[in-house]
Amino acid sequence: MKNLFFVCLLSFLLLFDCQAKQANTLRFTAEDLYPLHFINKQGQADGFLVDIVNAIINECNCDGTIEIMPQARAFRELQNDANTLMMSLLKTPSRAENYDFLGEVYTAHAYLVGKKEKKFLLTNLQSARGLRVSTVRGYFSQGYLEKAGFTLEKDLVLAPEPASLMKMLYKDRTDLVLTNTLHLEDELTSIGLDPTRIEKKLRLNDFPSELHITANKQLSNESKQAIRSAIDTIKQSGHYRILLAKWHLTDS
């Protein structure tokens, strides 16, 4: 009887310890976006920012997992779970009110991209009014274009996800796509499109470009500070630049 009591007690303590660890585990999420974060051929999370997050987890000596999922789901998880973070969220003024941005991990400039065979005289975003300009539904870029006056009735075309967005451009269902050009050639090749057929038409200098690791405001201050410190350490030690070189990226 005494042995049975100790077995039950031990089982309870192990279960309690497991639940406590799960409650303190940090979940880092992101959409599939090569080469920052994606699912590799082995079915594992991989990429520049996956390496950065693994370095952060190691530096701050905390429990953490990495999950690749659709952007909309990653947002929901960020909003509803105090321990869920996004690996790379574009920092905007409105988002800064709702989330805590813990450190810039990459910069990605935005462009209007179009087919080489189509010539447009573009000097700024307003000069693209009247042309069909596209982005992914629900992205920050949708609101950015709508604020500039683009409307679904006239010159704004929305796609459900990035691959569909680029296919629309190649099928002439739109004239220009608002996107960053981060390894766009690889992305196009992966979905069977010829990257030599498009070019950058206009850089959008007022479009936010900083990608940050971002936390729910309910995440513990201890965890937030540990992540901030880890990011600083990784950059100051030179490890950040080593990982940039590994993924053939620049820090501009």
Short mmCIF file of C-alpha atoms in Angstrom, two decimals:
data_model
loop_
_atom_site.label_atom_id
_atom_site.label_comp_id
_atom_site.label_asym_id
_atom_site.label_seq_id
_atom_site.Cartn_x
_atom_site.Cartn_y
_atom_site.Cartn_z
CA MET A 1 0.00 0.00 0.00
CA LYS A 2 2.87 2.34 0.89
CA ASN A 3 4.57 1.61 -2.44
CA LEU A 4 1.36 2.39 -4.30
CA PHE A 5 1.14 5.73 -2.49
CA PHE A 6 4.68 6.69 -3.51
CA VAL A 7 4.09 5.62 -7.12
CA CYS A 8 0.97 7.81 -7.27
CA LEU A 9 2.79 10.71 -5.65
CA LEU A 10 5.70 10.40 -8.07
CA SER A 11 3.32 10.27 -11.05
CA PHE A 12 1.54 13.40 -9.79
CA LEU A 13 4.81 15.28 -9.36
CA LEU A 14 6.02 14.30 -12.84
CA LEU A 15 2.70 15.38 -14.37
CA PHE A 16 2.81 18.69 -12.48
CA ASP A 17 6.40 19.32 -13.61
CA CYS A 18 5.48 18.55 -17.23
CA GLN A 19 2.49 20.91 -17.14
CA ALA A 20 4.60 23.66 -15.54
CA LYS A 21 7.23 23.35 -18.27
CA GLN A 22 4.56 23.50 -20.99
CA ALA A 23 3.10 26.63 -19.39
CA ASN A 24 6.52 28.32 -19.54
CA THR A 25 7.45 27.14 -23.04
CA LEU A 26 7.80 29.93 -25.58
CA ARG A 27 6.21 29.27 -28.99
CA PHE A 28 7.86 31.08 -31.90
CA THR A 29 5.64 31.12 -35.00
CA ALA A 30 5.98 32.36 -38.57
CA GLU A 31 4.60 31.84 -42.04
CA ASP A 32 6.46 29.87 -44.72
CA LEU A 33 8.75 32.52 -46.23
CA TYR A 34 12.09 31.45 -47.68
CA PRO A 35 14.85 32.05 -46.62
CA LEU A 36 13.69 33.53 -43.30
CA HIS A 37 11.52 30.68 -42.07
CA PHE A 38 10.23 27.71 -44.03
CA ILE A 39 9.72 23.96 -44.01
CA ASN A 40 12.72 22.19 -45.56
CA LYS A 41 12.75 18.95 -47.56
CA GLN A 42 13.06 16.97 -44.34
CA GLY A 43 9.84 18.53 -43.04
CA GLN A 44 11.65 20.60 -40.42
CA ALA A 45 11.51 24.33 -39.66
CA ASP A 46 14.55 25.97 -41.25
CA GLY A 47 15.84 29.37 -42.31
CA PHE A 48 17.79 32.42 -41.20
CA LEU A 49 15.37 33.48 -38.47
CA VAL A 50 14.87 29.89 -37.35
CA ASP A 51 18.63 29.84 -36.71
CA ILE A 52 18.34 33.19 -34.92
CA VAL A 53 15.50 31.96 -32.69
CA ASN A 54 17.39 28.77 -31.86
CA ALA A 55 20.36 30.95 -30.86
CA ILE A 56 18.04 33.09 -28.70
CA ILE A 57 16.58 30.02 -26.98
CA ASN A 58 20.10 28.77 -26.28
CA GLU A 59 21.34 32.20 -25.11
CA CYS A 60 18.49 32.85 -22.68
CA ASN A 61 18.43 29.20 -21.56
CA CYS A 62 14.67 28.94 -21.96
CA ASP A 63 12.28 26.30 -23.31
CA GLY A 64 11.05 27.11 -26.79
CA THR A 65 9.46 25.60 -29.88
CA ILE A 66 9.31 26.81 -33.49
CA GLU A 67 6.24 26.34 -35.68
CA ILE A 68 5.62 27.29 -39.31
CA MET A 69 1.97 28.08 -40.00
CA PRO A 70 -0.21 30.40 -42.13
CA GLN A 71 0.20 34.09 -41.28
CA ALA A 72 -3.43 34.51 -40.20
CA ARG A 73 -3.16 31.65 -37.73
CA ALA A 74 0.16 32.98 -36.39
CA PHE A 75 -1.57 36.30 -35.69
CA ARG A 76 -4.40 34.58 -33.83
CA GLU A 77 -1.94 32.61 -31.75
CA LEU A 78 -0.02 35.81 -30.94
CA GLN A 79 -3.21 37.57 -29.86
CA ASN A 80 -4.63 34.74 -27.77
CA ASP A 81 -1.63 33.05 -26.15
CA ALA A 82 0.67 35.00 -23.80
CA ASN A 83 3.60 32.68 -24.54
CA THR A 84 3.33 32.80 -28.34
CA LEU A 85 5.64 35.11 -30.31
CA MET A 86 6.02 35.85 -34.00
CA MET A 87 9.50 35.45 -35.44
CA SER A 88 9.21 38.28 -37.94
CA LEU A 89 6.43 40.82 -37.80
CA LEU A 90 6.59 44.09 -39.69
CA LYS A 91 6.72 46.92 -37.17
CA THR A 92 4.01 49.53 -37.74
CA PRO A 93 2.72 52.32 -35.44
CA SER A 94 -0.65 50.62 -34.88
CA ARG A 95 0.91 47.26 -34.10
CA ALA A 96 3.30 48.89 -31.63
CA GLU A 97 0.25 49.83 -29.55
CA ASN A 98 -0.98 46.24 -29.35
CA TYR A 99 2.20 44.16 -29.17
CA ASP A 100 5.72 44.37 -27.76
CA PHE A 101 8.48 44.49 -30.37
CA LEU A 102 11.52 42.89 -28.76
CA GLY A 103 14.20 43.53 -31.36
CA GLU A 104 14.77 44.03 -35.07
CA VAL A 105 15.96 40.84 -36.75
CA TYR A 106 15.88 41.82 -40.42
CA THR A 107 15.05 44.64 -42.82
CA ALA A 108 13.01 43.98 -45.95
CA HIS A 109 12.27 46.87 -48.30
CA ALA A 110 9.01 46.95 -50.26
CA TYR A 111 8.66 47.48 -54.01
CA LEU A 112 6.06 47.61 -56.72
CA VAL A 113 7.06 44.76 -59.00
CA GLY A 114 5.82 44.20 -62.54
CA LYS A 115 6.50 42.36 -65.78
CA LYS A 116 9.46 43.71 -67.79
CA GLU A 117 7.40 43.92 -70.97
CA LYS A 118 5.02 46.42 -69.37
CA LYS A 119 6.38 49.94 -69.09
CA PHE A 120 4.97 52.36 -66.52
CA LEU A 121 6.09 55.88 -65.66
CA LEU A 122 6.20 55.59 -61.88
CA THR A 123 7.59 58.34 -59.67
CA ASN A 124 5.70 57.59 -56.45
CA LEU A 125 2.81 55.46 -55.22
CA GLN A 126 0.19 57.93 -56.44
CA SER A 127 1.52 57.62 -59.97
CA ALA A 128 0.33 53.98 -59.89
CA ARG A 129 -3.30 55.02 -59.28
CA GLY A 130 -5.53 53.62 -62.01
CA LEU A 131 -3.27 50.62 -62.56
CA ARG A 132 -4.22 47.32 -60.97
CA VAL A 133 -2.05 47.01 -57.86
CA SER A 134 -2.12 43.81 -55.82
CA THR A 135 -1.21 42.47 -52.41
CA VAL A 136 -2.28 39.64 -50.11
CA ARG A 137 -5.63 40.05 -48.37
CA GLY A 138 -5.22 40.92 -44.70
CA TYR A 139 -1.59 42.00 -44.95
CA PHE A 140 -0.53 45.42 -43.66
CA SER A 141 0.06 46.35 -47.31
CA GLN A 142 -3.69 46.14 -47.98
CA GLY A 143 -4.38 48.93 -45.49
CA TYR A 144 -1.36 50.86 -46.79
CA LEU A 145 -2.78 50.85 -50.33
CA GLU A 146 -6.32 51.64 -49.18
CA LYS A 147 -5.02 54.60 -47.17
CA ALA A 148 -3.36 55.85 -50.36
CA GLY A 149 -6.74 55.75 -52.14
CA PHE A 150 -6.66 52.38 -53.90
CA THR A 151 -10.03 50.63 -53.92
CA LEU A 152 -11.34 47.19 -54.86
CA GLU A 153 -13.79 48.84 -57.23
CA LYS A 154 -11.03 50.49 -59.27
CA ASP A 155 -7.35 49.66 -58.80
CA LEU A 156 -6.80 47.28 -55.85
CA VAL A 157 -6.68 43.51 -56.39
CA LEU A 158 -6.26 41.12 -53.46
CA ALA A 159 -4.88 37.58 -53.43
CA PRO A 160 -5.43 34.90 -50.78
CA GLU A 161 -1.70 34.12 -50.33
CA PRO A 162 1.73 35.04 -51.81
CA ALA A 163 1.93 32.30 -54.47
CA SER A 164 -1.47 33.27 -55.91
CA LEU A 165 -0.37 36.92 -55.87
CA MET A 166 2.56 36.28 -58.20
CA LYS A 167 0.57 33.96 -60.47
CA MET A 168 -1.96 36.76 -60.95
CA LEU A 169 0.83 39.03 -62.18
CA TYR A 170 2.10 36.48 -64.71
CA LYS A 171 -1.44 35.85 -65.99
CA ASP A 172 -1.97 39.62 -66.49
CA ARG A 173 -4.77 39.69 -63.93
CA THR A 174 -2.92 42.56 -62.28
CA ASP A 175 -0.32 45.13 -63.33
CA LEU A 176 1.83 45.54 -60.23
CA VAL A 177 2.46 43.61 -57.04
CA LEU A 178 3.45 45.20 -53.73
CA THR A 179 6.02 42.91 -52.14
CA ASN A 180 9.50 42.74 -50.71
CA THR A 181 12.01 41.15 -53.05
CA LEU A 182 13.62 38.95 -50.42
CA HIS A 183 14.74 35.93 -52.47
CA LEU A 184 11.85 36.54 -54.84
CA GLU A 185 13.69 34.64 -57.58
CA ASP A 186 13.71 31.45 -55.48
CA GLU A 187 10.06 31.92 -54.55
CA LEU A 188 9.04 32.32 -58.19
CA THR A 189 11.11 29.36 -59.33
CA SER A 190 9.59 27.17 -56.62
CA ILE A 191 6.08 27.79 -58.00
CA GLY A 192 7.11 27.33 -61.63
CA LEU A 193 7.39 30.97 -62.70
CA ASP A 194 10.27 32.52 -64.66
CA PRO A 195 11.89 35.20 -62.45
CA THR A 196 13.59 36.88 -65.43
CA ARG A 197 10.22 38.15 -66.65
CA ILE A 198 9.72 40.66 -63.83
CA GLU A 199 11.56 43.67 -62.42
CA LYS A 200 11.37 46.23 -59.62
CA LYS A 201 9.33 49.20 -60.81
CA LEU A 202 9.30 51.43 -57.72
CA ARG A 203 10.79 51.29 -54.21
CA LEU A 204 8.31 52.38 -51.53
CA ASN A 205 10.52 54.25 -49.09
CA ASP A 206 7.70 55.12 -46.68
CA PHE A 207 6.59 51.50 -46.30
CA PRO A 208 7.73 49.98 -42.97
CA SER A 209 10.72 47.69 -43.44
CA GLU A 210 11.76 46.50 -39.95
CA LEU A 211 10.98 42.88 -39.07
CA HIS A 212 10.92 42.22 -35.33
CA ILE A 213 10.45 39.33 -32.96
CA THR A 214 7.11 40.27 -31.47
CA ALA A 215 5.37 39.29 -28.25
CA ASN A 216 1.93 39.36 -26.71
CA LYS A 217 1.87 42.12 -24.10
CA GLN A 218 0.96 39.50 -21.48
CA LEU A 219 4.26 37.66 -21.90
CA SER A 220 6.23 37.91 -18.66
CA ASN A 221 8.62 40.85 -18.38
CA GLU A 222 11.34 38.38 -17.45
CA SER A 223 10.94 36.51 -20.75
CA LYS A 224 10.77 39.74 -22.76
CA GLN A 225 13.98 41.06 -21.23
CA ALA A 226 15.74 37.73 -21.70
CA ILE A 227 14.86 37.75 -25.42
CA ARG A 228 15.91 41.39 -25.86
CA SER A 229 19.24 40.68 -24.18
CA ALA A 230 19.76 37.53 -26.28
CA ILE A 231 19.18 39.46 -29.51
CA ASP A 232 21.70 42.11 -28.45
CA THR A 233 24.25 39.45 -27.51
CA ILE A 234 23.85 37.59 -30.81
CA LYS A 235 24.41 40.80 -32.76
CA GLN A 236 27.33 42.08 -30.68
CA SER A 237 29.11 38.72 -30.72
CA GLY A 238 29.14 38.59 -34.52
CA HIS A 239 26.94 35.47 -34.63
CA TYR A 240 24.20 37.43 -36.38
CA ARG A 241 26.51 38.32 -39.29
CA ILE A 242 27.72 34.73 -39.52
CA LEU A 243 24.12 33.58 -39.97
CA LEU A 244 23.48 36.32 -42.53
CA ALA A 245 26.42 35.00 -44.55
CA LYS A 246 25.19 31.40 -44.19
CA TRP A 247 21.88 32.35 -45.81
CA HIS A 248 23.46 34.76 -48.35
CA LEU A 249 21.64 37.74 -46.89
CA THR A 250 22.71 41.33 -46.21
CA ASP A 251 21.88 43.47 -43.17
CA SER A 252 20.49 46.40 -45.15
#
